[in-house]
mmCIF file of C-alpha atoms and ligand atoms in Angstrom:
data_model
loop_
_atom_site.group_PDB
_atom_site.id
_atom_site.type_symbol
_atom_site.label_atom_id
_atom_site.label_comp_id
_atom_site.label_asym_id
_atom_site.label_seq_id
_atom_site.Cartn_x
_atom_site.Cartn_y
_atom_site.Cartn_z
ATOM 1 C CA MET A 1 22.407 152.769 -8.124
ATOM 2 C CA GLY A 2 22.064 154.657 -4.859
ATOM 3 C CA SER A 3 24.071 157.145 -2.909
ATOM 4 C CA VAL A 4 25.288 154.930 -0.046
ATOM 5 C CA LYS A 5 28.854 153.722 -0.413
ATOM 6 C CA ALA A 6 30.836 151.274 1.662
ATOM 7 C CA SER A 7 33.901 149.125 1.153
ATOM 8 C CA PRO A 8 33.308 145.502 0.039
ATOM 9 C CA GLN A 9 34.559 144.320 3.473
ATOM 10 C CA ILE A 10 31.947 146.450 5.233
ATOM 11 C CA GLN A 11 29.274 145.241 2.817
ATOM 12 C CA LEU A 12 30.192 141.637 3.692
ATOM 13 C CA ARG A 13 29.534 142.455 7.334
ATOM 14 C CA LEU A 14 25.906 143.113 6.343
ATOM 15 C CA LEU A 15 25.607 139.387 5.605
ATOM 16 C CA GLU A 16 26.774 138.611 9.162
ATOM 17 C CA LEU A 17 24.240 141.122 10.416
ATOM 18 C CA ALA A 18 21.505 139.458 8.335
ATOM 19 C CA ASP A 19 22.465 136.021 9.730
ATOM 20 C CA LEU A 20 22.305 137.337 13.299
ATOM 21 C CA ASP A 21 18.984 139.062 12.650
ATOM 22 C CA ALA A 22 17.641 135.825 11.221
ATOM 23 C CA GLU A 23 18.813 133.991 14.341
ATOM 24 C CA LEU A 24 17.162 136.589 16.585
ATOM 25 C CA ALA A 25 13.926 136.283 14.601
ATOM 26 C CA ARG A 26 14.094 132.477 14.898
ATOM 27 C CA LEU A 27 14.576 132.734 18.665
ATOM 28 C CA ASP A 28 11.689 135.197 18.939
ATOM 29 C CA HIS A 29 9.490 132.859 16.928
ATOM 30 C CA ARG A 30 10.501 129.948 19.147
ATOM 31 C CA ARG A 31 9.769 131.961 22.287
ATOM 32 C CA HIS A 32 6.211 132.683 21.127
ATOM 33 C CA GLY A 33 5.631 129.234 19.676
ATOM 34 C CA LEU A 34 6.695 127.217 22.738
ATOM 35 C CA PRO A 35 4.298 124.279 23.186
ATOM 36 C CA GLU A 36 4.198 125.126 26.913
ATOM 37 C CA VAL A 37 2.623 128.500 26.091
ATOM 38 C CA ALA A 38 -0.278 126.854 24.227
ATOM 39 C CA GLU A 39 -0.538 124.205 26.941
ATOM 40 C CA LEU A 40 -0.784 126.870 29.643
ATOM 41 C CA THR A 41 -3.477 128.727 27.706
ATOM 42 C CA ARG A 42 -5.475 125.497 27.540
ATOM 43 C CA LEU A 43 -4.967 124.766 31.260
ATOM 44 C CA GLU A 44 -5.893 128.333 32.208
ATOM 45 C CA ALA A 45 -9.126 128.023 30.237
ATOM 46 C CA ARG A 46 -9.922 124.793 32.088
ATOM 47 C CA ALA A 47 -9.082 126.458 35.423
ATOM 48 C CA GLY A 48 -11.570 129.210 34.562
ATOM 49 C CA GLU A 49 -14.269 126.636 33.780
ATOM 50 C CA LEU A 50 -13.557 124.834 37.049
ATOM 51 C CA LYS A 51 -13.745 128.056 39.032
ATOM 52 C CA ASP A 52 -17.129 128.892 37.490
ATOM 53 C CA ALA A 53 -18.383 125.353 38.122
ATOM 54 C CA LEU A 54 -17.231 125.534 41.755
ATOM 55 C CA VAL A 55 -18.935 128.877 42.304
ATOM 56 C CA GLY A 56 -22.118 127.444 40.757
ATOM 57 C CA THR A 57 -21.943 124.329 42.938
ATOM 58 C CA GLU A 58 -21.306 126.358 46.084
ATOM 59 C CA THR A 59 -24.252 128.647 45.326
ATOM 60 C CA GLU A 60 -26.470 125.606 44.773
ATOM 61 C CA LEU A 61 -25.212 124.041 48.016
ATOM 62 C CA GLY A 62 -26.027 127.244 49.907
ATOM 63 C CA ASP A 63 -29.537 127.320 48.433
ATOM 64 C CA LEU A 64 -30.052 123.654 49.312
ATOM 65 C CA SER A 65 -28.809 124.170 52.830
ATOM 66 C CA ARG A 66 -31.299 126.995 53.396
ATOM 67 C CA GLU A 67 -34.081 124.906 51.876
ATOM 68 C CA GLN A 68 -33.192 121.999 54.134
ATOM 69 C CA THR A 69 -33.169 124.182 57.265
ATOM 70 C CA ARG A 70 -36.591 125.504 56.293
ATOM 71 C CA ALA A 71 -37.998 122.027 55.686
ATOM 72 C CA GLU A 72 -36.561 120.713 58.972
ATOM 73 C CA ARG A 73 -38.103 123.653 60.818
ATOM 74 C CA ASP A 74 -41.467 122.864 59.171
ATOM 75 C CA VAL A 75 -41.182 119.219 60.283
ATOM 76 C CA GLU A 76 -40.417 120.391 63.813
ATOM 77 C CA GLN A 77 -43.446 122.700 63.864
ATOM 78 C CA VAL A 78 -45.756 119.919 62.681
ATOM 79 C CA ARG A 79 -44.289 117.545 65.266
ATOM 80 C CA THR A 80 -44.853 120.068 68.082
ATOM 81 C CA ARG A 81 -48.403 120.615 66.897
ATOM 82 C CA ILE A 82 -49.059 116.849 66.930
ATOM 83 C CA GLU A 83 -47.638 116.585 70.474
ATOM 84 C CA LYS A 84 -49.897 119.402 71.660
ATOM 85 C CA ASP A 85 -52.950 117.820 70.054
ATOM 86 C CA ARG A 86 -52.053 114.466 71.562
ATOM 87 C CA ALA A 87 -51.563 116.022 74.973
ATOM 88 C CA ARG A 88 -55.055 117.522 74.743
ATOM 89 C CA LEU A 89 -56.457 114.140 73.759
ATOM 90 C CA ASP A 90 -54.577 112.295 76.526
ATOM 91 C CA ALA A 91 -55.596 114.843 79.137
ATOM 92 C CA GLY A 92 -59.199 114.202 78.229
ATOM 93 C CA GLN A 93 -59.768 117.905 77.687
ATOM 94 C CA VAL A 94 -61.894 117.206 74.629
ATOM 95 C CA SER A 95 -65.079 115.326 75.307
ATOM 96 C CA ALA A 96 -67.576 116.440 72.695
ATOM 97 C CA ALA A 97 -67.737 113.764 69.985
ATOM 98 C CA ARG A 98 -67.607 116.264 67.148
ATOM 99 C CA GLU A 99 -64.624 118.108 68.600
ATOM 100 C CA LEU A 100 -62.887 114.789 69.282
ATOM 101 C CA ALA A 101 -63.391 113.623 65.705
ATOM 102 C CA SER A 102 -62.098 116.934 64.402
ATOM 103 C CA LEU A 103 -58.991 116.741 66.604
ATOM 104 C CA GLN A 104 -58.263 113.166 65.526
ATOM 105 C CA SER A 105 -58.692 114.082 61.910
ATOM 106 C CA GLU A 106 -56.325 117.009 62.407
ATOM 107 C CA ILE A 107 -53.725 114.718 63.949
ATOM 108 C CA GLU A 108 -54.032 112.340 61.002
ATOM 109 C CA SER A 109 -53.625 115.132 58.497
ATOM 110 C CA LEU A 110 -50.656 116.494 60.481
ATOM 111 C CA HIS A 111 -49.037 113.031 60.308
ATOM 112 C CA ARG A 112 -49.455 113.015 56.539
ATOM 113 C CA ARG A 113 -47.986 116.486 56.377
ATOM 114 C CA GLN A 114 -45.065 115.373 58.545
ATOM 115 C CA GLY A 115 -44.474 112.403 56.245
ATOM 116 C CA ASP A 116 -44.481 114.638 53.171
ATOM 117 C CA LEU A 117 -42.099 117.124 54.775
ATOM 118 C CA GLU A 118 -39.736 114.373 55.897
ATOM 119 C CA GLU A 119 -39.673 113.102 52.368
ATOM 120 C CA VAL A 120 -38.736 116.594 51.164
ATOM 121 C CA VAL A 121 -35.904 116.714 53.722
ATOM 122 C CA LEU A 122 -34.693 113.304 52.558
ATOM 123 C CA GLU A 123 -34.778 114.363 48.920
ATOM 124 C CA LEU A 124 -32.848 117.552 49.760
ATOM 125 C CA MET A 125 -30.238 115.490 51.617
ATOM 126 C CA GLU A 126 -29.847 113.215 48.606
ATOM 127 C CA ARG A 127 -29.420 116.173 46.271
ATOM 128 C CA ARG A 128 -26.910 117.607 48.687
ATOM 129 C CA GLU A 129 -24.929 114.365 48.687
ATOM 130 C CA VAL A 130 -24.709 114.471 44.875
ATOM 131 C CA LEU A 131 -23.628 118.107 44.971
ATOM 132 C CA ASP A 132 -21.082 117.443 47.725
ATOM 133 C CA SER A 133 -19.428 114.707 45.702
ATOM 134 C CA ARG A 134 -19.490 116.948 42.600
ATOM 135 C CA HIS A 135 -17.843 119.671 44.668
ATOM 136 C CA ASP A 136 -15.185 117.212 45.843
ATOM 137 C CA GLU A 137 -14.492 116.133 42.263
ATOM 138 C CA LEU A 138 -14.134 119.732 41.112
ATOM 139 C CA THR A 139 -11.844 120.596 44.024
ATOM 140 C CA THR A 140 -9.656 117.554 43.349
ATOM 141 C CA GLU A 141 -9.388 118.467 39.669
ATOM 142 C CA GLN A 142 -8.623 122.079 40.591
ATOM 143 C CA GLU A 143 -5.782 121.011 42.885
ATOM 144 C CA GLY A 144 -4.370 118.674 40.230
ATOM 145 C CA LEU A 145 -4.634 121.403 37.645
ATOM 146 C CA GLY A 146 -2.791 123.840 39.885
ATOM 147 C CA GLY A 147 0.136 121.412 40.138
ATOM 148 C CA GLU A 148 0.103 120.727 36.413
ATOM 149 C CA MET A 149 0.087 124.443 35.610
ATOM 150 C CA ALA A 150 3.011 125.074 37.940
ATOM 151 C CA ALA A 151 4.991 122.273 36.242
ATOM 152 C CA VAL A 152 4.232 123.550 32.718
ATOM 153 C CA ALA A 153 5.033 127.142 33.752
ATOM 154 C CA ALA A 154 8.372 125.957 35.155
ATOM 155 C CA ARG A 155 9.166 124.174 31.861
ATOM 156 C CA ARG A 156 8.154 127.279 29.909
ATOM 157 C CA ASP A 157 10.306 129.520 32.118
ATOM 158 C CA ALA A 158 13.317 127.234 31.653
ATOM 159 C CA ALA A 159 12.823 127.228 27.871
ATOM 160 C CA VAL A 160 12.375 131.012 27.771
ATOM 161 C CA GLN A 161 15.483 131.478 29.881
ATOM 162 C CA GLU A 162 17.529 129.353 27.482
ATOM 163 C CA ILE A 163 16.150 131.294 24.500
ATOM 164 C CA ASP A 164 16.843 134.597 26.259
ATOM 165 C CA GLU A 165 20.439 133.562 26.884
ATOM 166 C CA GLN A 166 20.935 132.672 23.218
ATOM 167 C CA ALA A 167 19.233 135.899 22.158
ATOM 168 C CA ALA A 168 21.452 137.927 24.489
ATOM 169 C CA LYS A 169 24.561 136.358 22.904
ATOM 170 C CA ALA A 170 23.245 136.990 19.383
ATOM 171 C CA SER A 171 22.373 140.588 20.330
ATOM 172 C CA ASP A 172 25.882 141.144 21.663
ATOM 173 C CA ARG A 173 27.411 139.770 18.473
ATOM 174 C CA ARG A 174 25.006 141.900 16.423
ATOM 175 C CA ALA A 175 25.982 145.042 18.338
ATOM 176 C CA GLY A 176 29.637 144.244 17.635
ATOM 177 C CA VAL A 177 29.004 143.867 13.900
ATOM 178 C CA ALA A 178 26.693 146.899 13.737
ATOM 179 C CA ALA A 179 29.409 149.027 15.360
ATOM 180 C CA ASP A 180 31.593 148.377 12.309
ATOM 181 C CA VAL A 181 28.918 149.474 9.822
ATOM 182 C CA PRO A 182 28.678 153.199 8.973
ATOM 183 C CA ALA A 183 25.500 154.895 10.202
ATOM 184 C CA ASP A 184 23.993 155.625 6.760
ATOM 185 C CA LEU A 185 24.434 152.020 5.575
ATOM 186 C CA LEU A 186 23.133 150.639 8.877
ATOM 187 C CA ALA A 187 20.082 152.928 8.660
ATOM 188 C CA LEU A 188 19.378 151.719 5.123
ATOM 189 C CA TYR A 189 19.819 148.093 6.188
ATOM 190 C CA ASP A 190 17.515 148.488 9.205
ATOM 191 C CA GLN A 191 14.886 150.295 7.169
ATOM 192 C CA ILE A 192 14.776 147.429 4.631
ATOM 193 C CA ARG A 193 14.880 144.828 7.402
ATOM 194 C CA LYS A 194 11.869 146.390 9.101
ATOM 195 C CA SER A 195 9.748 146.169 5.960
ATOM 196 C CA LYS A 196 11.154 142.943 4.473
ATOM 197 C CA GLY A 197 12.402 140.960 7.453
ATOM 198 C CA VAL A 198 15.811 140.569 5.786
ATOM 199 C CA GLY A 199 17.873 143.668 5.034
ATOM 200 C CA ALA A 200 20.710 142.296 2.949
ATOM 201 C CA ALA A 201 21.270 139.220 0.817
ATOM 202 C CA MET A 202 24.148 137.660 -1.052
ATOM 203 C CA LEU A 203 24.281 137.754 -4.820
ATOM 204 C CA ARG A 204 25.123 134.127 -5.572
ATOM 205 C CA ALA A 205 25.541 132.776 -9.096
ATOM 206 C CA GLY A 206 23.530 135.644 -10.529
ATOM 207 C CA ARG A 207 20.702 135.099 -8.098
ATOM 208 C CA CYS A 208 19.446 137.281 -5.214
ATOM 209 C CA GLU A 209 19.385 135.126 -2.094
ATOM 210 C CA GLY A 210 16.760 137.425 -0.610
ATOM 211 C CA CYS A 211 13.977 136.918 -3.160
ATOM 212 C CA HIS A 212 15.605 133.928 -4.894
ATOM 213 C CA LEU A 213 15.137 135.442 -8.327
ATOM 214 C CA SER A 214 17.840 135.359 -10.979
ATOM 215 C CA LEU A 215 18.911 138.774 -12.148
ATOM 216 C CA ASN A 216 18.522 139.540 -15.850
ATOM 217 C CA ALA A 217 21.552 140.199 -18.052
ATOM 218 C CA ALA A 218 21.030 143.970 -18.059
ATOM 219 C CA ASP A 219 20.973 144.178 -14.260
ATOM 220 C CA LEU A 220 24.009 141.902 -13.977
ATOM 221 C CA ASN A 221 25.836 144.081 -16.469
ATOM 222 C CA ALA A 222 24.939 147.184 -14.480
ATOM 223 C CA ILE A 223 26.313 145.554 -11.332
ATOM 224 C CA ARG A 224 29.520 144.532 -13.148
ATOM 225 C CA ALA A 225 29.923 148.147 -14.207
ATOM 226 C CA SER A 226 29.421 149.611 -10.754
ATOM 227 C CA ALA A 227 32.295 150.354 -8.418
ATOM 228 C CA PRO A 228 33.016 147.806 -5.646
ATOM 229 C CA ASP A 229 32.128 150.369 -2.966
ATOM 230 C CA GLU A 230 28.762 151.082 -4.544
ATOM 231 C CA VAL A 231 25.972 149.649 -2.378
ATOM 232 C CA ILE A 232 23.604 147.958 -4.807
ATOM 233 C CA ARG A 233 20.010 146.849 -4.392
ATOM 234 C CA CYS A 234 18.071 143.969 -5.881
ATOM 235 C CA GLU A 235 15.735 145.373 -8.554
ATOM 236 C CA GLU A 236 13.076 142.844 -7.547
ATOM 237 C CA CYS A 237 13.001 142.951 -3.729
ATOM 238 C CA ARG A 238 15.032 146.141 -3.095
ATOM 239 C CA ARG A 239 17.233 144.370 -0.553
ATOM 240 C CA ILE A 240 20.898 145.278 -0.385
ATOM 241 C CA LEU A 241 22.756 142.859 -2.654
ATOM 242 C CA VAL A 242 26.184 141.934 -1.394
ATOM 243 C CA ARG A 243 28.767 140.826 -3.941
ATOM 244 C CA THR A 244 31.117 137.950 -3.111
ATOM 245 C CA PRO A 245 33.474 135.828 -5.215
ATOM 246 C CA GLU A 246 30.481 133.460 -5.642
ATOM 247 C CA SER A 247 28.324 136.135 -7.237
ATOM 248 C CA GLY A 248 28.934 134.921 -10.773
ATOM 249 C CA LEU A 249 29.916 138.337 -12.091
HETATM 250 ZN ZN1 ZN B 1 15.963 140.172 -4.427
#
């Protein structure tokens, strides 16, 4: 049933190895499945959204600011023009009735223009106020998020550290057990473990504890007939089957 041989005591050590490997796999699974990891992913996504929103708001604020400067400059130009026109009127420089009427009409139209432009400035200021408060909200949320992320990361780090400590202990114990297993048997065990997750299983009451299938009478008879130092494999899952007094042979 295979060329690898090992004493029953050594074969029993494979079950310890399998337990330790299962513990290491559990710890690895826990490390990757920590709720803090998922929480951080969610918070990081939100932080990215906030950053984009802030950049968008700042760009809009910059555009608005330039627009406002332009509109204020336009108001100023119109105002200056009105003052000049008025000065000409007051100085009595214009006497011809037609020219006078034209100048007065220009001043009226400039006043309308000034009113329109001032309204534009007002509207821009209102939009700016809305954007400023939006920017404040985003900044406040960003700061809060930063604190929350730091707290979650600290919890994750503490959990990972605890898992790492347990894994280090299990690895040490595994190395101790593996040192007692001959190289050819260990290689076989590791090869099965890599493809199946579990390299060795107990034969308990005629059942393989790896695949949980009961062995048929012919296979059980073959196992009964094989020498105790023969390393046997489950015919179903090909895992190493370790015989114990509970094997039901
Ligand atoms: Zn099996």
